[in-house]
């Protein structure tokens, strides 16, 4: 066995997952066909839930120093922007940062933890048997075989792993295409983001840095051209004139691309020893800037579960919970991007509907609902049916302010740096509250709430998962909390009592 896990594809999702696995002591290799990170960035936004998970691993500060926080997001480019600043999060903004920068930070993190990154190698096939997976790779010196216990296809929309794993990719083909270009616009009025929809189509313009702007357009005259047909400078300029009214002083185009609204999802995210994460598992129109964000959330959901299976502490059900937890949320994601693309149609009734919705999302509750969806702060997983019920079970773990035993105040996400479970005793005064036997990585913390948190007021103890969700919480009214905790730890983290 060369490695415990081979990741095929070193885009943002592959690098994040590699880092997660290495953090848990897994021997990982990433096979990436590109010799270096592409400078052309599809994604420009890192949304609040992604910033939260990066914060848990100590990566947020580095990204923040390279990007620009914006308190606004959008839904379908409606006239009323989404206000992220009212979200209940320590990251209540989106970070505007080119994907290439995010990828570099994640690759550096993975490399620093000893991940082997094979750049300039293409994986051409995967074959699994009872004990492992053979990966055939092709590099500068020809073909060779690597073997691992598990393989994850983080190899993007046209995933080779998905095809070789015989996993279906159901959904719909593109019904239109949009175009983008990164360029200098010398005749642009000062602004942060421009979004405009007319009978000619939709145009959205945002600054990437002080010189370069991203122009995104759905040009009604050009929207039925296949994504595979090259976009010329002449076509790009004509589309800007049609949708924005002038060419805005277009020059020095750095990159142009055409992309469509094909919407598909893998039928299963796992077949035996083969897994899918990121664009290999789902594709959709990039409305709201969610694809990379969601892929990074998958990486943090899968990493500790796969590590647990390899290290031997994970209960049998845990690895399958990756598909069960992520699939429904990605179904919802596909639906929200489809709704947004419907709203980008410029027929008179749709324009009326856009106007109506723009007014509605000025209502604070409506803003919060849509902003939580786009930012993925609404994500919660099904409560564990085997644990005593508590309203927090399965919910996203907030970055609580905690007062530790010795009086120090910390933000709770600092406890998740090492990707371990955190057993958070908030009101455990019993003896032996520190001595838990388990095979999984468990950190025991005694603390009190640094500020009032109504949802947490009745919590005796909670088990926080490595990906920042509450596995279970035990209420102060529990008749035998120490026994409930013991059983909960055994169920989730493995160990003598499991
Ligand atoms: C116009 C546009 C704008 C977007 N904007 C946003 C945004 O603002 N926010 C957001 O969250 N998302 C956005 N997205 C989506 C985002 O870019 C993708 O969701 C993200 O790149 C997916 O990451 P990934 O790692 O799964 O796949 P990819 O980024 O596609 O990476 C896959 C990697 O695998 C490698 N690979 C593939 N096959 C093999 C093989 N056989 N062997 C070796 N290597 C292989 C590829 O070279 C590539 O590096 C946008 C997409 C588009 C098209």
XYZ file of C-alpha atoms and ligand atoms in Angstrom:
551
model
C 0.000 0.000 0.000
C 1.588 3.315 -1.057
C -0.861 5.581 0.722
C -3.909 5.342 2.959
C -5.853 7.789 0.775
C -5.238 9.041 -2.754
C -7.115 12.158 -3.815
C -7.513 12.574 -7.535
C -7.620 16.298 -8.297
C -5.801 19.053 -6.437
C -8.325 21.882 -6.787
C -9.634 23.613 -3.649
C -11.642 20.601 -2.472
C -8.797 18.101 -2.968
C -6.335 20.311 -1.095
C -8.730 20.965 1.782
C -9.528 17.275 2.164
C -5.837 16.375 1.952
C -5.142 18.797 4.804
C -8.007 17.397 6.876
C -6.816 13.822 6.454
C -3.176 14.654 7.170
C -4.254 16.555 10.302
C -5.788 13.290 11.504
C -2.518 11.414 10.843
C -3.525 9.806 7.538
C -0.887 9.186 4.816
C -2.255 11.075 1.806
C -1.282 11.688 -1.810
C -2.887 14.197 -4.184
C -2.602 13.468 -7.909
C -3.048 16.654 -9.962
C -2.635 16.936 -13.702
C -1.736 20.658 -13.669
C 1.916 21.500 -13.013
C 0.836 24.582 -11.059
C -2.331 26.254 -9.783
C -4.263 27.883 -12.595
C -4.158 31.709 -12.353
C -7.716 31.869 -13.755
C -10.138 32.040 -10.881
C -13.684 30.867 -11.294
C -14.714 31.449 -7.676
C -14.342 34.895 -6.128
C -16.345 34.456 -2.931
C -15.650 32.640 0.316
C -18.922 32.643 2.211
C -19.595 32.787 5.993
C -19.909 29.060 6.781
C -16.723 28.342 4.825
C -14.941 31.134 6.699
C -16.153 29.541 9.937
C -14.717 26.129 9.082
C -11.453 27.695 7.908
C -11.367 29.609 11.198
C -11.693 26.309 13.073
C -8.462 25.144 11.398
C -6.622 28.441 11.869
C -6.680 29.266 8.134
C -9.071 32.195 8.088
C -6.570 34.902 9.115
C -4.266 34.113 6.185
C -7.141 34.303 3.700
C -8.494 37.517 5.238
C -5.103 39.182 4.771
C -5.297 38.488 1.017
C -8.965 39.318 0.315
C -11.630 41.921 0.930
C -14.593 41.341 3.284
C -17.973 42.434 1.910
C -21.102 42.577 4.019
C -23.294 42.023 0.941
C -24.257 39.012 -1.087
C -26.942 38.556 -3.686
C -29.745 36.258 -4.750
C -30.264 36.092 -8.535
C -28.709 39.557 -8.854
C -31.889 41.148 -7.465
C -31.747 44.920 -6.986
C -31.843 44.530 -3.197
C -28.579 42.947 -2.048
C -28.502 40.390 0.762
C -27.241 41.853 4.017
C -24.816 39.379 5.629
C -23.901 41.722 8.496
C -27.029 40.705 10.453
C -26.134 36.998 10.371
C -25.484 35.300 13.693
C -21.872 34.378 12.969
C -18.361 35.497 13.854
C -17.887 35.599 10.037
C -20.918 37.695 9.061
C -19.507 38.745 5.677
C -18.308 37.162 2.493
C -14.620 37.299 1.603
C -13.911 38.468 -1.905
C -10.837 36.485 -2.925
C -9.822 34.855 -6.234
C -9.999 31.047 -6.173
C -6.300 30.783 -7.103
C -5.388 32.461 -3.792
C -7.687 30.189 -1.784
C -6.159 27.166 -3.531
C -2.615 28.301 -2.732
C -3.386 28.710 0.976
C -4.997 25.261 1.109
C -2.149 23.602 -0.805
C 0.431 25.180 1.487
C -1.514 23.923 4.501
C -1.639 20.405 3.070
C 2.075 20.408 2.175
C 3.037 21.669 5.627
C 1.326 18.651 7.101
C 3.282 16.227 4.961
C 0.813 15.557 2.142
C 2.488 14.243 -1.023
C 1.311 16.351 -3.971
C 2.100 14.828 -7.365
C 1.662 17.644 -9.864
C 1.885 16.995 -13.596
C 0.371 13.501 -13.204
C -2.960 12.448 -14.658
C -4.952 9.626 -13.066
C -6.333 7.499 -15.893
C -8.157 4.711 -14.063
C -9.188 3.444 -10.630
C -9.910 -0.200 -9.814
C -11.103 -1.241 -6.392
C -11.007 -4.695 -4.817
C -11.814 -5.991 -1.334
C -8.644 -4.585 0.223
C -7.801 -1.402 -1.607
C -7.766 0.632 -4.820
C -5.263 0.676 -7.693
C -4.819 4.068 -9.328
C -3.149 4.155 -12.719
C -1.319 7.437 -13.216
C 0.479 8.876 -16.209
C 3.347 11.337 -15.765
C 6.483 12.541 -17.511
C 8.055 9.032 -17.336
C 4.981 7.133 -18.492
C 2.419 5.064 -16.616
C 2.615 3.561 -13.123
C 0.254 2.185 -10.459
C -0.296 3.561 -6.964
C -2.304 1.711 -4.331
C -4.344 3.067 -1.430
C -7.041 1.970 1.001
C -9.443 4.630 -0.294
C -9.656 7.026 -3.233
C -11.596 10.275 -3.345
C -12.500 11.845 -6.667
C -11.956 15.554 -6.159
C -11.444 15.727 -9.897
C -14.120 18.209 -10.875
C -17.188 18.140 -13.082
C -15.938 15.615 -15.646
C -14.743 13.267 -12.916
C -12.928 10.157 -14.083
C -13.451 8.618 -10.624
C -17.230 9.063 -10.852
C -17.304 7.247 -14.196
C -15.032 4.411 -13.076
C -17.043 4.031 -9.861
C -20.192 3.639 -12.026
C -21.930 6.384 -10.063
C -24.810 8.032 -11.908
C -24.841 11.790 -12.505
C -28.480 12.672 -12.824
C -29.944 16.016 -13.759
C -30.383 18.302 -16.717
C -28.187 19.633 -19.528
C -27.526 23.322 -19.993
C -30.393 25.344 -21.456
C -28.263 28.500 -21.799
C -24.716 29.749 -21.430
C -23.254 32.852 -19.840
C -19.894 34.498 -20.420
C -17.245 36.050 -18.229
C -14.087 38.030 -18.735
C -11.452 39.549 -16.445
C -10.187 42.817 -17.882
C -9.345 46.478 -17.398
C -12.406 48.763 -17.752
C -11.143 52.306 -18.007
C -14.548 54.041 -18.369
C -16.314 52.649 -15.338
C -17.977 54.860 -12.732
C -16.591 54.348 -9.189
C -18.524 51.564 -7.477
C -18.088 48.288 -5.687
C -20.421 45.955 -7.613
C -22.737 46.776 -10.546
C -25.597 44.479 -11.449
C -28.003 45.410 -14.202
C -30.768 43.544 -15.966
C -32.464 44.851 -19.143
C -34.338 43.394 -22.121
C -30.888 42.563 -23.587
C -29.792 40.433 -20.671
C -27.936 40.588 -17.380
C -24.532 42.082 -16.616
C -22.676 42.009 -13.346
C -19.342 43.779 -12.815
C -17.115 43.478 -9.753
C -13.555 44.574 -9.040
C -11.028 41.741 -8.608
C -8.260 44.178 -7.659
C -7.463 47.831 -8.303
C -6.996 47.293 -12.038
C -8.977 44.238 -13.077
C -12.741 43.746 -13.149
C -14.786 40.574 -13.583
C -17.607 41.046 -16.118
C -20.304 38.351 -16.083
C -23.089 38.405 -18.655
C -26.128 36.516 -19.836
C -26.506 38.068 -23.289
C -29.879 37.126 -24.762
C -28.483 37.182 -28.287
C -25.638 34.773 -27.439
C -27.086 32.556 -24.719
C -27.714 29.499 -26.920
C -24.092 29.044 -27.935
C -22.444 25.889 -26.645
C -20.062 26.215 -23.726
C -17.405 24.480 -25.809
C -17.395 27.199 -28.479
C -14.479 29.570 -27.887
C -15.371 33.101 -26.813
C -13.701 35.786 -28.940
C -12.740 39.296 -27.841
C -15.049 40.718 -30.482
C -18.027 38.748 -29.135
C -17.168 39.691 -25.561
C -16.984 43.406 -26.440
C -20.308 43.286 -28.364
C -22.011 41.608 -25.402
C -20.797 44.308 -22.997
C -22.120 46.986 -25.335
C -25.491 45.215 -25.580
C -25.928 44.533 -21.858
C -24.133 47.543 -20.290
C -24.726 50.191 -22.955
C -21.047 50.773 -23.903
C -17.810 48.770 -23.881
C -16.799 50.605 -20.667
C -13.278 51.137 -21.983
C -12.535 47.424 -22.225
C -8.864 46.514 -22.661
C -6.188 44.055 -21.480
C -8.478 41.051 -21.230
C -6.734 38.491 -18.996
C -9.175 35.614 -19.279
C -12.512 34.831 -20.945
C -14.773 31.840 -20.507
C -18.241 30.516 -21.323
C -20.194 28.420 -18.825
C -23.668 26.925 -18.670
C -26.461 25.950 -16.299
C -26.164 22.153 -16.526
C -27.398 20.875 -13.155
C -26.500 17.376 -12.011
C -25.786 15.442 -8.850
C -24.086 12.091 -8.230
C -26.605 9.428 -7.205
C -24.292 8.355 -4.353
C -21.175 10.008 -2.989
C -19.671 6.612 -2.210
C -19.218 3.294 -3.937
C -17.194 0.967 -1.676
C -13.706 2.440 -1.351
C -14.362 5.251 -3.816
C -15.801 8.635 -2.769
C -16.730 11.867 -4.523
C -16.471 15.434 -3.201
C -16.849 18.881 -4.754
C -17.731 19.402 -8.411
C -17.308 15.687 -9.108
C -20.457 15.204 -6.987
C -22.543 18.153 -8.214
C -22.604 20.862 -10.862
C -24.889 23.858 -11.235
C -24.950 27.440 -12.502
C -22.605 29.502 -10.286
C -25.407 31.766 -9.025
C -24.590 33.203 -5.606
C -21.019 31.839 -5.742
C -21.637 28.613 -3.825
C -19.899 25.681 -5.583
C -16.410 25.873 -4.120
C -17.830 26.800 -0.735
C -20.007 23.736 -0.638
C -17.110 21.526 -1.785
C -14.957 22.773 1.103
C -17.787 21.961 3.499
C -17.878 18.434 2.070
C -14.131 18.109 2.623
C -14.495 18.927 6.313
C -17.477 16.559 6.634
C -15.635 13.623 5.049
C -12.073 14.065 6.364
C -12.485 12.985 10.000
C -14.929 10.200 9.109
C -12.537 8.646 6.596
C -9.636 9.101 9.023
C -11.711 7.351 11.701
C -12.362 4.376 9.416
C -8.635 4.117 8.580
C -7.454 4.497 12.176
C -10.048 1.968 13.290
C -12.012 3.978 15.858
C -15.012 4.982 13.703
C -18.292 3.144 14.196
C -19.577 1.417 11.045
C -22.354 3.931 10.328
C -20.145 7.012 10.429
C -18.580 6.799 6.961
C -21.936 6.393 5.229
C -23.237 9.435 7.050
C -21.097 11.534 4.659
C -23.525 10.888 1.801
C -26.585 10.929 4.036
C -25.696 14.316 5.518
C -24.458 16.131 2.427
C -26.773 14.848 -0.309
C -29.976 16.602 0.877
C -28.189 19.936 1.339
C -26.706 19.734 -2.128
C -30.142 18.867 -3.535
C -31.326 22.112 -1.936
C -28.308 23.937 -3.400
C -29.134 22.721 -6.903
C -32.699 23.904 -6.401
C -31.678 27.368 -5.230
C -29.367 27.850 -8.220
C -32.164 26.743 -10.556
C -34.568 29.207 -8.950
C -31.966 31.945 -9.370
C -31.436 31.164 -13.049
C -35.210 31.261 -13.621
C -35.165 34.724 -12.088
C -32.458 35.790 -14.527
C -34.817 35.408 -17.452
C -35.784 38.845 -18.754
C -39.381 38.219 -19.844
C -41.898 40.815 -18.522
C -43.529 38.523 -15.900
C -40.101 37.542 -14.533
C -39.073 41.205 -14.363
C -42.261 41.803 -12.329
C -41.397 38.896 -10.061
C -37.842 40.216 -9.578
C -39.269 43.565 -8.577
C -41.637 41.941 -6.105
C -38.887 39.813 -4.541
C -36.541 42.788 -4.336
C -39.135 44.484 -2.158
C -39.771 41.361 -0.099
C -36.134 40.794 0.801
C -36.039 44.194 2.436
C -38.054 42.488 5.209
C -35.373 41.485 7.762
C -36.654 37.902 8.200
C -36.707 37.313 4.430
C -33.178 38.694 4.113
C -31.966 36.395 6.895
C -33.563 33.326 5.367
C -31.975 33.847 1.935
C -28.646 35.081 3.326
C -28.390 31.991 5.556
C -29.051 29.797 2.542
C -26.422 31.402 0.287
C -23.874 31.571 3.107
C -24.660 27.945 4.174
C -25.169 29.015 7.779
C -28.521 27.221 7.658
C -26.855 23.810 7.284
C -27.703 21.371 10.059
C -27.653 17.612 10.041
C -30.285 15.149 11.205
C -30.200 14.633 14.966
C -28.711 11.269 15.911
C -31.673 8.971 16.549
C -29.656 6.935 19.067
C -28.817 9.872 21.342
C -31.255 11.428 23.837
C -32.916 14.300 22.058
C -31.793 17.905 22.472
C -32.601 20.863 20.181
C -28.874 21.420 19.489
C -28.210 17.907 18.177
C -26.914 18.069 14.578
C -26.859 21.879 14.542
C -23.969 24.043 13.400
C -21.678 24.824 16.351
C -21.451 28.594 16.778
C -18.204 30.311 17.685
C -19.248 30.708 21.326
C -17.297 32.901 23.666
C -16.057 30.550 26.407
C -14.539 31.192 29.804
C -12.096 28.413 30.601
C -11.534 26.990 34.077
C -8.484 29.205 34.696
C -10.475 32.323 33.732
C -9.149 32.803 30.188
C -11.783 33.808 27.574
C -11.471 32.149 24.184
C -13.527 31.744 21.012
C -14.748 28.178 20.796
C -13.408 27.605 17.270
C -9.881 27.730 18.697
C -10.634 24.356 20.277
C -11.067 22.779 16.840
C -7.600 23.537 15.427
C -6.476 19.890 15.609
C -9.666 18.455 14.114
C -10.542 16.473 17.257
C -13.876 15.919 18.970
C -14.382 18.429 21.782
C -16.237 17.307 24.852
C -17.471 20.612 26.198
C -18.437 20.427 29.869
C -20.409 23.579 30.608
C -21.971 22.471 33.873
C -20.299 19.203 34.771
C -19.356 19.330 38.427
C -19.253 15.562 38.855
C -16.050 13.790 39.735
C -14.452 11.830 36.879
C -15.710 14.317 34.295
C -12.204 14.262 32.786
C -11.543 10.561 32.487
C -13.213 9.255 29.376
C -11.857 6.219 27.597
C -12.047 6.352 23.854
C -10.016 5.377 20.781
C -11.013 8.475 18.788
C -9.326 11.876 19.183
C -11.128 13.601 22.075
C -10.294 16.840 23.840
C -12.054 17.458 27.160
C -12.749 21.110 28.009
C -14.381 22.623 31.108
C -15.772 26.094 30.463
C -18.672 28.419 31.081
C -20.439 30.637 28.574
C -18.699 33.989 28.142
C -21.975 35.640 27.200
C -25.647 34.801 27.266
C -26.592 32.100 24.722
C -30.246 31.094 25.190
C -29.840 27.866 23.150
C -27.022 26.704 25.432
C -28.425 27.690 28.810
C -29.597 24.191 29.771
C -26.550 22.314 28.463
C -24.647 20.154 30.927
C -22.195 18.811 28.309
C -21.999 18.722 24.520
C -19.919 16.684 22.118
C -18.687 18.847 19.239
C -17.752 17.029 16.057
C -14.414 17.796 14.330
C -16.357 19.566 11.549
C -18.048 22.014 13.917
C -21.485 20.464 14.355
C -23.022 19.369 17.624
C -23.045 15.556 17.770
C -25.245 15.659 20.873
C -25.913 17.780 23.918
C -26.927 16.525 27.342
C -29.432 18.604 29.218
C -29.071 19.644 32.878
C -32.332 17.821 33.523
C -30.867 14.457 32.408
C -31.342 11.959 35.247
C -27.876 10.384 34.839
C -25.763 12.742 32.729
C -22.453 10.899 33.274
C -23.935 7.651 31.949
C -25.522 9.476 28.984
C -22.159 11.089 28.174
C -20.350 7.755 28.465
C -22.756 6.107 26.027
C -22.633 9.107 23.658
C -18.840 9.068 23.523
C -18.766 5.336 22.905
C -21.286 5.680 20.075
C -19.507 8.529 18.286
C -15.822 8.281 19.138
C -15.404 4.530 19.571
C -13.620 2.968 22.527
C -14.088 0.379 25.205
C -17.808 0.837 25.695
C -18.706 0.884 21.972
C -17.889 31.313 -13.741
C -17.807 30.581 -12.448
C -17.795 31.314 -11.266
C -17.761 30.660 -10.052
N -17.774 31.391 -8.908
C -17.800 30.776 -7.712
C -17.807 31.532 -6.508
O -17.745 32.758 -6.493
N -17.855 30.847 -5.323
C -17.875 29.495 -5.290
O -17.942 28.928 -4.199
N -17.834 28.753 -6.413
C -17.788 29.349 -7.622
N -17.705 28.614 -8.761
C -17.591 27.144 -8.670
C -16.160 26.705 -8.298
O -15.231 27.238 -9.197
C -16.085 25.174 -8.286
O -17.176 24.688 -7.552
C -14.776 24.680 -7.650
O -13.676 24.949 -8.458
C -14.861 23.169 -7.414
O -13.666 22.735 -6.829
P -13.191 21.228 -7.004
O -11.908 21.132 -6.265
O -14.299 20.306 -6.680
O -12.959 21.033 -8.576
P -11.979 21.790 -9.548
O -11.710 23.169 -9.092
O -12.533 21.599 -10.900
O -10.621 20.992 -9.409
C -10.483 19.696 -9.936
C -8.997 19.445 -10.155
O -8.823 18.094 -10.573
C -7.854 18.044 -11.582
N -8.126 16.819 -12.337
C -9.256 16.497 -13.006
N -9.170 15.244 -13.523
C -7.957 14.768 -13.152
C -7.289 13.531 -13.384
N -7.875 12.530 -14.045
N -6.039 13.375 -12.894
C -5.436 14.404 -12.183
N -6.024 15.576 -11.956
C -7.277 15.761 -12.413
C -8.053 19.334 -12.364
O -6.888 19.710 -13.061
C -8.401 20.315 -11.247
O -7.264 20.965 -10.737
C -17.733 29.245 -10.008
C -17.735 28.505 -11.192
C -17.778 29.167 -12.408
C -17.776 28.370 -13.673
